Structures are given as C-alpha cells and as structure tokens.
XYZ file of C-alpha atoms in Angstrom:
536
model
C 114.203 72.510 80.325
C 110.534 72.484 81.466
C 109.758 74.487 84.358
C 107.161 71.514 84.851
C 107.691 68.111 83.699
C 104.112 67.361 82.494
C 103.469 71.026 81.275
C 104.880 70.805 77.828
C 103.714 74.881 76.982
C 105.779 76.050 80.049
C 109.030 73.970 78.178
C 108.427 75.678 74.860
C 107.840 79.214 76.331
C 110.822 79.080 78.483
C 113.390 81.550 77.870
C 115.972 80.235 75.182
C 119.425 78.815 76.376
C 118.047 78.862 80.468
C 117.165 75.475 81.754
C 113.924 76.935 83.950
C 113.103 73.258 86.093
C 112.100 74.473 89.295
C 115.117 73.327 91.839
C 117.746 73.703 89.170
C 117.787 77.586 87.745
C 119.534 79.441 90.290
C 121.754 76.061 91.687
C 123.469 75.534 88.220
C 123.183 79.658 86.693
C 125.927 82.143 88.408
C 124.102 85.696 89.036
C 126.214 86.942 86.333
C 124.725 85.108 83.631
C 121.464 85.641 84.920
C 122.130 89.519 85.165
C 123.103 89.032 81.421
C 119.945 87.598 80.303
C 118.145 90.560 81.686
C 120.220 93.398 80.369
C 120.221 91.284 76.992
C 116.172 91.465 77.194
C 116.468 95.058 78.053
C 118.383 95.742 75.259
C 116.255 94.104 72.356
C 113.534 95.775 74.218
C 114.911 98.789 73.099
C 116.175 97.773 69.718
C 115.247 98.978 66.784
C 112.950 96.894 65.940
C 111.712 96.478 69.074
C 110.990 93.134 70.962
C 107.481 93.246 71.185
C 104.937 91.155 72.983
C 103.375 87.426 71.830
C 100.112 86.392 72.066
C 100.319 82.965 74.296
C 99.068 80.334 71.111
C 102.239 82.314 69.231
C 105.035 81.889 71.615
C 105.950 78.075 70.853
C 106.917 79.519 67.265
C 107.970 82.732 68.547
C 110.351 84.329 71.543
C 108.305 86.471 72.786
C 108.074 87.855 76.354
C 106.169 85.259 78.147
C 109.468 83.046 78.690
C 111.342 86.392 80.111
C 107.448 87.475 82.276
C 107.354 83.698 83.178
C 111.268 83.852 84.718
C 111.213 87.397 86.753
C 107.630 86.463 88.168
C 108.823 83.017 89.163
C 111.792 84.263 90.679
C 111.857 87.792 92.385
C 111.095 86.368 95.405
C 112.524 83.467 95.106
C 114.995 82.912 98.027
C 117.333 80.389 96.572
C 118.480 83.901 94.771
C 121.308 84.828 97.816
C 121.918 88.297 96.238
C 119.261 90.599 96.772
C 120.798 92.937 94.179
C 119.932 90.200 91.762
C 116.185 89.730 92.842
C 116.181 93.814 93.219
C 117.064 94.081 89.484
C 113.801 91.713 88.621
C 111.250 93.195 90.704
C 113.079 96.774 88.667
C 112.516 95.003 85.283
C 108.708 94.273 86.184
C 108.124 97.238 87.182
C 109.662 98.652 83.789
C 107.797 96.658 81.672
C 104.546 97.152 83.320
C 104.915 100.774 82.842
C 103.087 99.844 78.947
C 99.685 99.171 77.979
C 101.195 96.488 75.619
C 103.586 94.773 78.250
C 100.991 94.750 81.207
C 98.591 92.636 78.529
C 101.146 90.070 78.359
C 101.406 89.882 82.063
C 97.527 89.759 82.119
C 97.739 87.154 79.530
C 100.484 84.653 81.185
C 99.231 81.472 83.433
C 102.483 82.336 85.871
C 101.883 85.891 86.559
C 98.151 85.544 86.997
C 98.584 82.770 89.582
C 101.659 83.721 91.292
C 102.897 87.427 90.749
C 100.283 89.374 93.290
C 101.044 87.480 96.334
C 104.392 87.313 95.634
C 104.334 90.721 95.632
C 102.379 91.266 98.271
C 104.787 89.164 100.781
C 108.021 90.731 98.996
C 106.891 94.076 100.707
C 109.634 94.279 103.379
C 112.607 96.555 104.436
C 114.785 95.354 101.622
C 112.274 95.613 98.333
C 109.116 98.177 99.342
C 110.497 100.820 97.114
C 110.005 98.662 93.747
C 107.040 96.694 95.067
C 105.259 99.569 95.834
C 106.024 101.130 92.207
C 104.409 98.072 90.597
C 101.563 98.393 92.512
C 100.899 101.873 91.386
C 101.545 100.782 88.247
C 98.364 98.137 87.853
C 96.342 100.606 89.911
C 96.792 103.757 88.119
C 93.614 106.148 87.149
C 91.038 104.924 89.991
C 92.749 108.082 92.701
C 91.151 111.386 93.607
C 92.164 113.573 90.939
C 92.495 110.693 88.552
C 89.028 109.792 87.732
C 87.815 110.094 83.969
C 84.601 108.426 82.306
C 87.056 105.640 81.410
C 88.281 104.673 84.645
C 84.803 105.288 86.244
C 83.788 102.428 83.564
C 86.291 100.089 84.271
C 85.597 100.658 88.058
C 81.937 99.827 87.183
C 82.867 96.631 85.587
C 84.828 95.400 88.525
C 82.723 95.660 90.804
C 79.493 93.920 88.611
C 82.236 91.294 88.213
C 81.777 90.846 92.568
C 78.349 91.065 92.692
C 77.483 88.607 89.488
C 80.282 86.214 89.876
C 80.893 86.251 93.244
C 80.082 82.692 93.753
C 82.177 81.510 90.949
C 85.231 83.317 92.068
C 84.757 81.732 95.607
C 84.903 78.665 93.835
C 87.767 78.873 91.588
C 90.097 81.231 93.976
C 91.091 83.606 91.105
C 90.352 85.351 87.874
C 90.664 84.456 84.711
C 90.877 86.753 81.434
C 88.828 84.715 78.688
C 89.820 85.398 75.104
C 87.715 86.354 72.675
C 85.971 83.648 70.949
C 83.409 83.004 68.384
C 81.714 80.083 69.564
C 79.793 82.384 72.117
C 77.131 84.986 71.057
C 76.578 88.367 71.981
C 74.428 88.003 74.724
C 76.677 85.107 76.296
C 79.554 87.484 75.935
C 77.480 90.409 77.911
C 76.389 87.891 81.025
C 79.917 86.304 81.651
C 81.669 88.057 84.084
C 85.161 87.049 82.868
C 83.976 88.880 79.620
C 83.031 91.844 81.350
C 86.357 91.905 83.424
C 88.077 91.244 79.649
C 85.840 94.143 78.111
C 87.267 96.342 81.154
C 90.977 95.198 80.487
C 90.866 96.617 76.619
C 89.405 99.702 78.068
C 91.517 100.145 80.996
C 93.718 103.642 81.097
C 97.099 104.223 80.506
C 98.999 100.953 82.569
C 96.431 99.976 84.580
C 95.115 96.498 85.078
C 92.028 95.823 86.527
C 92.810 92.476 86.314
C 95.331 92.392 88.531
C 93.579 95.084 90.955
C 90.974 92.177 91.332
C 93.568 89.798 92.443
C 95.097 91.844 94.701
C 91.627 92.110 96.530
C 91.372 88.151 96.263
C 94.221 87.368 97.591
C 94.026 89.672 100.525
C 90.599 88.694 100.947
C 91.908 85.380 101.248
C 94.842 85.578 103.759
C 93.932 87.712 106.427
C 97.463 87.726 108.002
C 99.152 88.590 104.880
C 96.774 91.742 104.726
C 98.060 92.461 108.694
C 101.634 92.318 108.037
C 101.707 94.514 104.352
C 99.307 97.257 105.696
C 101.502 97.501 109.090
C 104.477 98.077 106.562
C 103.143 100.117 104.953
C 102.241 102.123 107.745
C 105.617 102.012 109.074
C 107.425 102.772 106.195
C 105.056 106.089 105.705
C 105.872 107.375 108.660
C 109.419 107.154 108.165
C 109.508 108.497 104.086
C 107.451 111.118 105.466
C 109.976 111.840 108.446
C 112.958 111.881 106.340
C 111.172 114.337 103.865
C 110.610 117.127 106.430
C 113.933 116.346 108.098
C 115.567 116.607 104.279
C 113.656 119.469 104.100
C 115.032 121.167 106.891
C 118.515 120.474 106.204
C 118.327 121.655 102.409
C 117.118 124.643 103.943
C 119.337 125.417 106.256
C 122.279 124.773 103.920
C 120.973 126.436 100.666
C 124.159 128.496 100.768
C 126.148 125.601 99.814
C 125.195 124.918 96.213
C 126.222 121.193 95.745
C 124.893 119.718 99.523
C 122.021 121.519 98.676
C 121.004 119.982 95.149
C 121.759 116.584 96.800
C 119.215 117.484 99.468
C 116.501 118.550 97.228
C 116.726 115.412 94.975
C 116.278 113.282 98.780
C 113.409 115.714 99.075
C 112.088 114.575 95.730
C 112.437 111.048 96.475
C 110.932 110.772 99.419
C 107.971 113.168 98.727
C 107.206 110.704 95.681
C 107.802 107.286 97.832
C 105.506 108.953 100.202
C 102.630 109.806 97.532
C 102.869 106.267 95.905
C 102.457 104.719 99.747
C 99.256 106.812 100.005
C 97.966 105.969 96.712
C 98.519 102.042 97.160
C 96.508 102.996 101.148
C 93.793 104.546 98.741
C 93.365 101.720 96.108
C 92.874 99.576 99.398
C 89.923 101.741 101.030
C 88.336 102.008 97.189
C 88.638 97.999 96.833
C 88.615 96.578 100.446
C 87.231 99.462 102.758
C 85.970 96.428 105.368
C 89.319 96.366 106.041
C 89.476 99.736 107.712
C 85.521 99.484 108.892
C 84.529 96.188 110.506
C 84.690 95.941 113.869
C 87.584 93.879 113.952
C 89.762 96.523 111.927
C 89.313 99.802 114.343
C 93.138 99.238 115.136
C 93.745 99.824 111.431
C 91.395 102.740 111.513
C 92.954 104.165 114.610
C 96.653 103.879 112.600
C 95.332 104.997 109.249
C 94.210 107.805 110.350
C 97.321 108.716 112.222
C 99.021 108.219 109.442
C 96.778 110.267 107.421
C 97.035 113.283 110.034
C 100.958 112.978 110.474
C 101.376 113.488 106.449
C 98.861 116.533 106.546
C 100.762 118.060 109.147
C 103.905 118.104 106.877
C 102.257 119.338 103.946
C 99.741 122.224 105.115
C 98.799 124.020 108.248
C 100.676 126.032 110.944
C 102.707 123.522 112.111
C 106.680 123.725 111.622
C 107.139 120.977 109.004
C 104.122 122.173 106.513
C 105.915 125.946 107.200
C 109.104 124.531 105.808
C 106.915 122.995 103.208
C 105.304 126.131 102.088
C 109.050 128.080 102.287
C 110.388 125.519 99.891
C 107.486 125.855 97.184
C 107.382 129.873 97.440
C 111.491 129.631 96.960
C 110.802 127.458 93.208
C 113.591 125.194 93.861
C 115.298 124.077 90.082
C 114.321 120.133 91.307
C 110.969 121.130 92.889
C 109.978 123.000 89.505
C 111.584 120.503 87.083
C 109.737 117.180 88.765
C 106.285 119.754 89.918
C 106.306 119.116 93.249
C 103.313 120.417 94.651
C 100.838 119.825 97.956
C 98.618 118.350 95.065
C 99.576 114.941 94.864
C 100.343 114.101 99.111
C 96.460 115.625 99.436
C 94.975 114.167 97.221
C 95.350 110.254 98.283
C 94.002 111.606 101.305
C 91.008 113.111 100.142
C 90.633 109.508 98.081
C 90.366 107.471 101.508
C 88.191 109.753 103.059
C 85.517 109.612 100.465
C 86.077 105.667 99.889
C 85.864 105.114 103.594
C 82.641 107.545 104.150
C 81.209 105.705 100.960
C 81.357 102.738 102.437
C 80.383 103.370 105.450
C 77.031 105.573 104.412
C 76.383 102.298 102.174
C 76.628 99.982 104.937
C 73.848 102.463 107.025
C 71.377 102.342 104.334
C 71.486 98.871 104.040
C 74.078 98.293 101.429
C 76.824 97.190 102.834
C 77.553 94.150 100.918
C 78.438 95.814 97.801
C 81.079 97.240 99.191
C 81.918 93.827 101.110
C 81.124 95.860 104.590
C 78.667 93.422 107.197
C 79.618 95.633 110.362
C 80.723 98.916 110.584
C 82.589 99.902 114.146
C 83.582 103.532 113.990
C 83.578 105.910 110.390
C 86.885 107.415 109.280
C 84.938 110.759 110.266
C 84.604 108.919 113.985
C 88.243 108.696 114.259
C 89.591 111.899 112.973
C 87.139 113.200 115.333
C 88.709 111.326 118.112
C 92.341 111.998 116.594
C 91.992 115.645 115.429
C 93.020 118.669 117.303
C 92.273 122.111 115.974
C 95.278 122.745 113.577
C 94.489 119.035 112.041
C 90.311 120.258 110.887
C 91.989 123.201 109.814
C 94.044 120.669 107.613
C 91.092 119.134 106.459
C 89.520 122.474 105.452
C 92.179 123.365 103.564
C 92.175 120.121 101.139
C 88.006 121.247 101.202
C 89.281 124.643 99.497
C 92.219 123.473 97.679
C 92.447 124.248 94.035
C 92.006 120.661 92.627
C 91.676 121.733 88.933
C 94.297 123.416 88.656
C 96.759 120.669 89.143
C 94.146 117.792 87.734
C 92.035 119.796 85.389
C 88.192 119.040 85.947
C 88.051 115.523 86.530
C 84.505 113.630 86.711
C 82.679 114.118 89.807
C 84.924 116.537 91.391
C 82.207 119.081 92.594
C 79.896 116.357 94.345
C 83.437 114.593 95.800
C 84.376 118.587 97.287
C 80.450 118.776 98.809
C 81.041 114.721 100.482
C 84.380 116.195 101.863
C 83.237 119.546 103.216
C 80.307 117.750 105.177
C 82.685 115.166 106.273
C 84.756 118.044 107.775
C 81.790 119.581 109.194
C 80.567 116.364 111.271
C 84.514 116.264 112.697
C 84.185 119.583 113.686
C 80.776 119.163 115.642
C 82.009 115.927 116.606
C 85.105 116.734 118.410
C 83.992 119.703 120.083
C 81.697 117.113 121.812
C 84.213 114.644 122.621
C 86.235 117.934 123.929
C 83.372 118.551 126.670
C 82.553 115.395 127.509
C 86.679 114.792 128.191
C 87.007 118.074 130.106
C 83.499 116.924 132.158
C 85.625 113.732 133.180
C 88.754 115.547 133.710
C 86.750 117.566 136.569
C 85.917 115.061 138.482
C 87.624 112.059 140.594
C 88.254 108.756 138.362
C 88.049 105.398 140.135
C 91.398 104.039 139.823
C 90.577 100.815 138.783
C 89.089 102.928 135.595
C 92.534 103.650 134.985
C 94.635 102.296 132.175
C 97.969 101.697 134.279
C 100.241 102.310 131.385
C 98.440 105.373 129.855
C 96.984 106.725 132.492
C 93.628 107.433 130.711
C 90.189 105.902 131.167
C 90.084 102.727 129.663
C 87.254 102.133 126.829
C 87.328 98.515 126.346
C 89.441 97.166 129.544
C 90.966 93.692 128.972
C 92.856 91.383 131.246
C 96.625 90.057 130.590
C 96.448 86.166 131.946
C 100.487 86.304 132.944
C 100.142 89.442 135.218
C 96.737 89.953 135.945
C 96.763 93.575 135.552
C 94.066 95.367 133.441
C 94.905 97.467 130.467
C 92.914 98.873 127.766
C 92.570 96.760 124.482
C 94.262 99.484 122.380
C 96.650 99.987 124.912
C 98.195 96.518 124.898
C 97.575 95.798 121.025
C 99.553 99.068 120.109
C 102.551 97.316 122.521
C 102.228 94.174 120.593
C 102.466 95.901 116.868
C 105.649 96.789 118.374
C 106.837 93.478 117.864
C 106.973 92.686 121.529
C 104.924 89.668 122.095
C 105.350 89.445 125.912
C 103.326 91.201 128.887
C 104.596 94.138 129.567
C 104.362 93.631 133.510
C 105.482 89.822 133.859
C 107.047 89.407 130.569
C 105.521 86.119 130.366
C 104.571 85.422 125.900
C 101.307 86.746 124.761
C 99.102 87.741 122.010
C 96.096 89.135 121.120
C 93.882 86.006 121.518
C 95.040 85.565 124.797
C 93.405 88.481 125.867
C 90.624 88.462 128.496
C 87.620 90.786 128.319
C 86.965 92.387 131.823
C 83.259 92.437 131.047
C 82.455 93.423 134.493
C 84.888 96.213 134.260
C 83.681 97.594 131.461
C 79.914 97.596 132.680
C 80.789 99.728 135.304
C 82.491 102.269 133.323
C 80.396 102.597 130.793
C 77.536 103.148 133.369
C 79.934 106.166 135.240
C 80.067 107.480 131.765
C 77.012 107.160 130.696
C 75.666 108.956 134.053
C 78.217 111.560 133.534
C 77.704 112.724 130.477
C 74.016 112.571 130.634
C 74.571 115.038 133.595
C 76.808 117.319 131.256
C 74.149 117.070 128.483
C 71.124 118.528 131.155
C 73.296 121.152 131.963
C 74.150 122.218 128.278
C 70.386 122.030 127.584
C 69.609 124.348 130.390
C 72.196 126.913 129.627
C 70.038 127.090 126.305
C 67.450 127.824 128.042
C-alpha cells in the first residue's frame, strides 16, 4: 500500500482502505469508489466534530488529511483517470480545502504537494479544467492585489522577496522551497538569517488563505520552464478574451429580454459568472507582473507585452468608457439587478487587477532604469507597459485609464495602505501615454503623407514593418510581430508556401531594417524641425 516502496511515511500516511502504489490506484479502483472516498472526506469534514488537520510527525498514529492532500495532489492530473468528471471533482476538493488558513498549512506542510501540486497545476490549465485551476490559484495568492494590500500582506510580500535576494543561491541549488519547522536546537539569531525561517515566519503571518509558500513556487517553477510559462499565459490570454466576450454578449441578451422574468435571471447569473471568471483571470495576470514582471519586460517578452496589454484594453472597454459594451455595463448597474446587488457586482473588482499590473509593471521597469533591476529579476527592459498602451491606446482607451485614476477606490476597498502614492504612480503613468501617443499620432500621420518604399511594406498588414524578418520556405519578408501573431494561432507553417516553421527559423533582414530605420529616422527628424519652428 506504499505509494513508494522504500518510503515507509508515504505507506503509513496513505489514505485508509486505498492501496496508493503508483501504477495500481486508478487500474484496480472503479471511479465510483473513488468518488466515494471523496464525498466520505467531505462529509467528516463537515461533521460535527470536524476532521481537522495533522501535523506530519502525528499522522502515522492519526488519519489526518495528509493521506486524502497526498491522493488529490497526486492524482488530478493524473491521466490514467479516463473521466474528467472524476479528476474535475479533485481539482474542486483542493480548491475547497484551500479556501482555510488551517487546510492550506497542511498543504504547505506535505512533501507531495510541495514538490508536485504547482506544476501540476500549472500544466492542468487547459480548455477542460481552467475554471478550478484558476480558483486555486487565487486562492494561495490572495491579499497581494490593488485594493488588497494591508500592513500584513505588505510584510509577507517583504519577506518573499528578502527570501530571493538572501537565498537566491541556495534555491538555485536545491530547485524548491522548503518550510522548516520550528526547532530549538537553533538560536534566535540563526532563526532571523535563514531564509526558510523567514519564508516560515511569513507563512504564520500570511492573510486570510494565502500562501506565500506556494506563491514562491509558482515563480520557481515558471522561472524554471520557460515553455510551460508560454503555453499557461497564452491561455490565459485566450480564455480572457472569451469570459470577457461572453459577459458583454450575456449582457446584452439579459437586457434585451428583461421582460421575460425567468430567461432573464438565468442570464444575469451567466453575467455573474463570467464577470467573476474574468476578475480571477486578471488577478492570477497581476500576481504574475508583482512576482515575475521580466516576463512582460525583457526584450524577449514584448509579444507578451503587446497581448497583455490588449487584453488589458479589451476588458476596460467593457467595463467603462463610451464604447457600447461598458454602456450596457453602466445600464445594468444603474438598473440594481436582484443578482448584481446580492453578489456586489461592481466596476471595482475588473479595474482594479488592472491598475495592479500597471503599477507592478512601471515598478519594475523604473527599478530596472535606476539600476535595480535585479531585485525585481529584470536584466533588460524592451518597451514599459506605459510604451505599449501608448502604442495600443486610442482616445476613448486614456480616457479609460483616467477614469480608474479618478475612481472611488475606498469606497469599495476602504483605505488600503499606500493607496494615495499608488493613485499619484497611476495618474503620471496616464499622463506619459497621453504625451506619448499624441507623438506616435504625428509621427504616423508624417509617414502616412508621404510615398513608402514598398519593400518597407509588411505584405500581410500592409503597414511599415519595425523589425522585418525573412521566412526561409518563401522568401518573402514580413514583420516579426506580424508572423509570430500567425504562429500563436497555432499555425506552424508559412503563410505563403506553407512549408513548417517556427520562430527560430526566422531570419533577421538586417539590411532591411537599416534602411528603414534610417527613412524614419530622417523623417521624423524633419517633422520634429518643423514642430520646433512653428514654436517659434
């Protein structure tokens, strides 16, 4: 009954009356029975008295949860388990459980869900399980949002990142964290230096859920598998975009058929659902640009950038603004819906993410300029968040930003720590997108005006290319965001010979690009004599 042979803990913590040897659970145990384990756990969970969590040295004497933590982590996303339903149920039951201070200690505190639960997770993120996934993710990152902060959190953030700076080596070494107990064999002052102790110190004074624990292996692990960092962040992405879609499109239809009671209440509960998947998407994208902003910023990221902020602008432009969908928005709210008023559905919670990743990115990024970059982890930054909404912004979208600038944060989060100074970063952030775009606007229009060479051209966008690159099966030219943008698509041919490619097949048309950055360069420094003698 061991889950392995030589580990004879893992035997005597297994869950009672389930032989757990890897290869042999789900071969030998119908889904029935293993559905029946888990509503039996559910139920004693709720008993009277409950069944309450185990320290690790107790639970060869005592059931306690670390058999039942050690089973769903081992096997959520395990795909020997043919019945999704079955696997949905687990993720559902971690998610449950970590949803208490008490419960997310034992899952801090057990060998299998410190090694194996995050990138489990993390690759579990798909079409079939985001919805729980991303639930348990907001779970163990609760209280470090805009809106959220309190001298607690701002402590335990504090700790965390001490822990990277002090024992940054060490965790390079060992490839995770660990949560050290507390002991007497060490003294105060060897308690204080150890970074494990620190990161233990920050778990007992973590808020609500939260585990910084497990935020720091979340960062590890992506740190550590670049791809798997590509693949969750384009789902996420993806499945924004469409939770935010379906909203306004719910919306709409709840609208338009608030005559018919019954259709009606089933439309604003889809409005409900999809407003909160959509927050909990934006505040996992947040945690992200707090914990790993090089991510977004290093040169080799501006593709995320460019998508993030997309993103970023697409939700603002259902939630406030003159645009149809945030109209609809602001119609709904003024008409107090039963389900809006009973779950307090408000513009607070989709702006506020987005506030949060502004401010972590522009942190980051002002860090890395005065020479501080590697605290946040940032060697190179390519273009600022502030760049990009710049480049991505029309008129109605600064407006947007404005408005989160004037919003009334305290009234829906009370006065949380640092808000003033976080308003101030944002409203000068809005300012330098303002002045910036109205300079990308004239220098657009100056090149507009005048005859492009065509070999400037992107072929498939019809733009002037920035960074022009060369596809080795056709031969043709096309800008670098052009073709990557076809690829995320899931495409992985040339568009023109569809002959296979990928990224690192690209070739840079150096020569190309000289010569266009020289036109540019001469035509804008044209447009900027003529702006300085208008002055005059």
């Amino acid at each position: 009954e061991n889950d392995d042979e030589n580990d004879d803990t893992a035997g005597r913590c297994s869950v009672p009356g389930v032989a757990t040897k890897k290869g042999a659970l789900l071969q030998h145990i119908p889904a029935y029975h293993l559905e029946a384990l888990i509503d039996s756990f559910h139920a004693l969970r709720r008993g009277d008295p409950p069944y309450a969590p185990v320290a690790p040295d107790r639970a060869a004497a005592s059931p306690g949860l670390h058999g039942v933590v050690k089973l769903l982590v081992r096997h959520f996303a395990d795909e020997r388990v043919v019945n999704p339903d079955v696997r949905d149920m687990m993720l559902q039951s971690v998610s449950v459980l970590l949803q208490y201070k008490e419960y997310v200690a034992v899952f801090e505190a057990n060998e299998e869900a410190r090694r194996e639960m995050v990138p489990s997770l993390l690759r579990s993120f798909d079409s079939r399980f985001w919805i729980p996934v991303s639930n348990i993710l907001l779970r163990l990152c609760k209280g470090v949002g805009f809106g959220q902060y309190d001298n607690e959190a701002i402590k335990v953030l504090a700790a965390i990142k001490a822990i990277k700076r002090d024992g940054a080596d060490r965790h390079r070494e060992t490839g995770n964290v660990a949560v050290v107990a507390n002991e007497d064999d060490g003294g105060e002052d060897d308690h204080a230096a150890s970074p494990d102790a620190a990161l233990a110190e920050a778990i007992a004074n973590s808020v609500d859920s939260s585990s910084p624990l497990f935020q720091a292996l979340i960062v590890e692990t992506f740190k550590g598998d670049p791809k798997l960092l590509e693949k969750f962040l384009d789902r996420v992405f993806n499945t924004l975009n469409w939770t935010i879609t379906e909203f306004g499109v719910a919306l709409k239809e709840m609208l338009d058929m608030r005559q018919r009671a019954a259709a009606a209440r089933n439309l604003q509960r889809k409005c409900t659902v999809m407003l909160e998947l959509s927050v909990t998407l934006e505040r996992v994208l947040e945690f992200l640009t707090l914990e790993l902003p090089v991510a977004f910023l290093d040169s080799s990221a501006s593709m995320r950038m460019k998508r993030l902020v997309e993103i970023l602008l697409f939700v603002l432009g259902h939630a406030c603004g003159a645009g149809s969908d945030a109209k609809l928005f602001e119609q709904a709210l003024s008409m107090k819906l039963p389900v809006f008023v009973a779950d307090k559905i408000s513009r607070a919670p989709v702006l506020a993410p987005i506030a949060g990743i502004i401010l972590n990115l522009e942190v980051a990024a002002a860090a890395w300029v005065e020479g501080r970059g590697d605290e946040f982890g940032v060697n190179e930054v390519s273009d600022t968040v502030a760049d990009e909404l710049a480049a991505g912004a029309g008129e109605n979208n600064i407006s947007q930003l404005e408005y989160i600038c004037a919003f009334d944060w305290e009234e829906h989060f009370g006065a949380f720590t640092g808000r003033e100074e976080a308003i101030a970063e944002l409203r000068d952030v809005v300012r330098r997108v303002r002045d910036t775009r109205e300079d990308i606007e004239r220098r657009r229009k100056a090149e507009d005006e005048v005859d492009v060479p065509e070999d400037f051209v992107d072929p498939i966008m019809q733009s002037v290319m920035t960074d022009p690159v060369t596809l080795p099966g056709s031969g043709v030219v096309v800008d670098r965001e052009t073709i990557r943008r076809h690829l995320l698509t899931g495409d992985g041919t040339d568009p023109f010979s569809r002959t296979p490619l990928d990224e690192s097949m690209l070739r840079d048309a150096t020569d190309l690009r000289k010569k266009i950055d020289e036109w540019r360069s001469g035509l804008h420094k044209n447009l900027d004599t003529t702006a300085l003698e208008d002055i005059d």
